[in-house]
Amino acid sequence: MRAVVQRVDGASVVVAGETVGEITGEGLCVLVGVTHDDTPEKAAQLARKLWSVRVLDGEKSCSDVNAPLLVISQFTLYGDARKGRRPTWNAAAPGPVAEPLVDEVVARLRELGAHVETGRFGADMRVSLTNHGPFTVLIDV
């Protein structure tokens, strides 16, 4: 699994004009990509890392300050644009494999005590955020 993690001062995701997920104040906006060999164990590992990674102001984690997370599925994180002009998506897991694993990340975060908002899997989403720093980190598990 792969996640692009951005420290934000608020973020939201809109689908067809409707806000489906939103966090306010300090937190993390997390784009999650799934590949073919990912497992529920990897989803749990990613959730623990997201909850405890110390990237918020003052080197705090979401668990330290009870900061919210906005988790959004994004298959394009496994795009490969090394050849030609069009990326390939061969490394991205198909929806029936990826969706339950993204849901597992969210469920595990909530079990840890996190307030989690989400996008809508497979939808045409509009993501807005204020990147604080800017601060962006890539996490692979």
XYZ file of C-alpha atoms in Angstrom:
141
model
C 0.000 0.000 0.000
C 1.080 3.514 -0.698
C -0.085 6.752 0.874
C 0.588 10.379 0.078
C 0.188 12.200 3.382
C -0.272 15.947 3.543
C -0.354 18.005 6.730
C -3.345 20.295 6.318
C -5.283 23.113 7.918
C -8.576 21.719 6.654
C -9.512 19.580 3.665
C -12.669 18.430 1.901
C -13.829 16.172 -0.895
C -16.847 16.924 -3.089
C -18.711 14.497 -5.364
C -21.346 15.827 -7.792
C -21.610 19.090 -5.843
C -22.047 17.352 -2.459
C -19.399 17.502 0.262
C -18.904 13.850 1.227
C -15.945 14.291 3.582
C -14.432 17.256 5.392
C -11.997 17.958 8.197
C -11.322 21.324 9.773
C -8.213 22.553 11.526
C -4.956 20.666 11.768
C -5.001 17.115 10.431
C -3.914 14.874 7.598
C -5.227 14.444 4.075
C -4.256 10.942 2.980
C -4.422 9.585 -0.570
C -4.287 5.771 -0.479
C -3.278 3.503 -3.336
C -3.545 -0.289 -3.349
C -1.524 -2.762 -5.390
C -2.167 -6.430 -6.177
C -0.351 -8.075 -3.263
C -1.731 -5.842 -0.514
C -3.498 -7.485 2.419
C -5.658 -6.545 5.415
C -2.471 -6.807 7.505
C -0.823 -4.144 5.359
C -3.940 -1.984 5.721
C -3.672 -2.302 9.513
C 0.037 -1.453 9.361
C -0.684 1.645 7.276
C -3.422 2.735 9.677
C -1.055 2.437 12.667
C 1.598 4.425 10.815
C -0.859 7.176 9.825
C -2.149 7.472 13.398
C 1.333 7.679 14.906
C 3.575 9.385 12.328
C 4.931 12.616 13.824
C 4.371 15.142 11.049
C 1.996 17.637 12.660
C 3.094 20.952 14.149
C 5.635 20.483 16.926
C 6.472 16.947 15.716
C 3.150 15.638 17.021
C 1.085 12.780 15.610
C -2.660 12.568 15.079
C -2.814 10.312 18.134
C -0.999 12.949 20.236
C -3.474 15.749 19.488
C -6.551 13.798 18.312
C -6.258 15.349 14.847
C -8.678 14.194 12.124
C -7.781 12.448 8.876
C -9.419 12.676 5.457
C -8.723 9.373 3.652
C -9.276 9.213 -0.109
C -8.674 6.235 -2.403
C -6.424 7.005 -5.361
C -5.427 4.230 -7.747
C -3.225 6.632 -9.708
C -0.567 6.387 -6.973
C 0.468 3.174 -8.722
C 0.608 4.754 -12.165
C 3.799 4.256 -14.159
C 4.792 7.019 -16.577
C 8.393 5.982 -17.216
C 7.706 4.966 -20.818
C 5.849 6.896 -23.467
C 3.396 9.689 -22.808
C 0.568 7.735 -21.184
C 0.825 6.245 -17.703
C -0.084 2.610 -17.224
C -2.114 1.471 -14.234
C -1.018 -2.183 -14.249
C 0.339 -2.030 -10.688
C -2.925 -0.659 -9.282
C -5.274 -3.246 -7.813
C -8.740 -3.417 -9.412
C -11.685 -1.907 -7.555
C -13.027 -5.162 -6.063
C -9.603 -5.741 -4.461
C -8.763 -2.131 -3.579
C -12.042 -0.879 -2.105
C -12.193 -3.332 0.835
C -8.555 -2.589 1.673
C -9.077 1.179 1.702
C -12.145 0.539 3.881
C -9.929 -1.574 6.151
C -7.474 1.316 6.605
C -10.382 3.556 7.614
C -11.856 0.940 9.971
C -8.511 0.325 11.650
C -7.925 4.064 12.106
C -11.332 4.367 13.744
C -10.537 1.404 16.021
C -7.432 3.317 17.115
C -9.655 6.267 18.074
C -9.220 8.472 15.017
C -11.881 10.759 13.583
C -11.820 9.812 9.888
C -13.668 11.339 6.966
C -13.541 9.770 3.513
C -14.058 10.327 -0.154
C -16.269 8.038 -2.245
C -14.522 5.084 -3.867
C -14.443 5.239 -7.658
C -16.195 8.605 -7.855
C -15.062 11.697 -9.744
C -13.918 13.664 -6.682
C -12.850 17.256 -6.167
C -10.347 17.468 -3.327
C -9.577 20.812 -1.709
C -7.028 21.375 1.018
C -4.737 23.886 2.597
C -1.338 22.212 2.810
C 0.359 23.421 6.001
C 4.081 23.827 5.516
C 3.806 22.751 2.766
C 4.401 19.299 4.144
C 3.899 16.117 2.112
C 5.373 12.669 2.746
C 5.088 9.340 0.908
C 4.519 6.205 3.011
C 4.867 2.702 1.576
C 4.052 -0.409 3.624
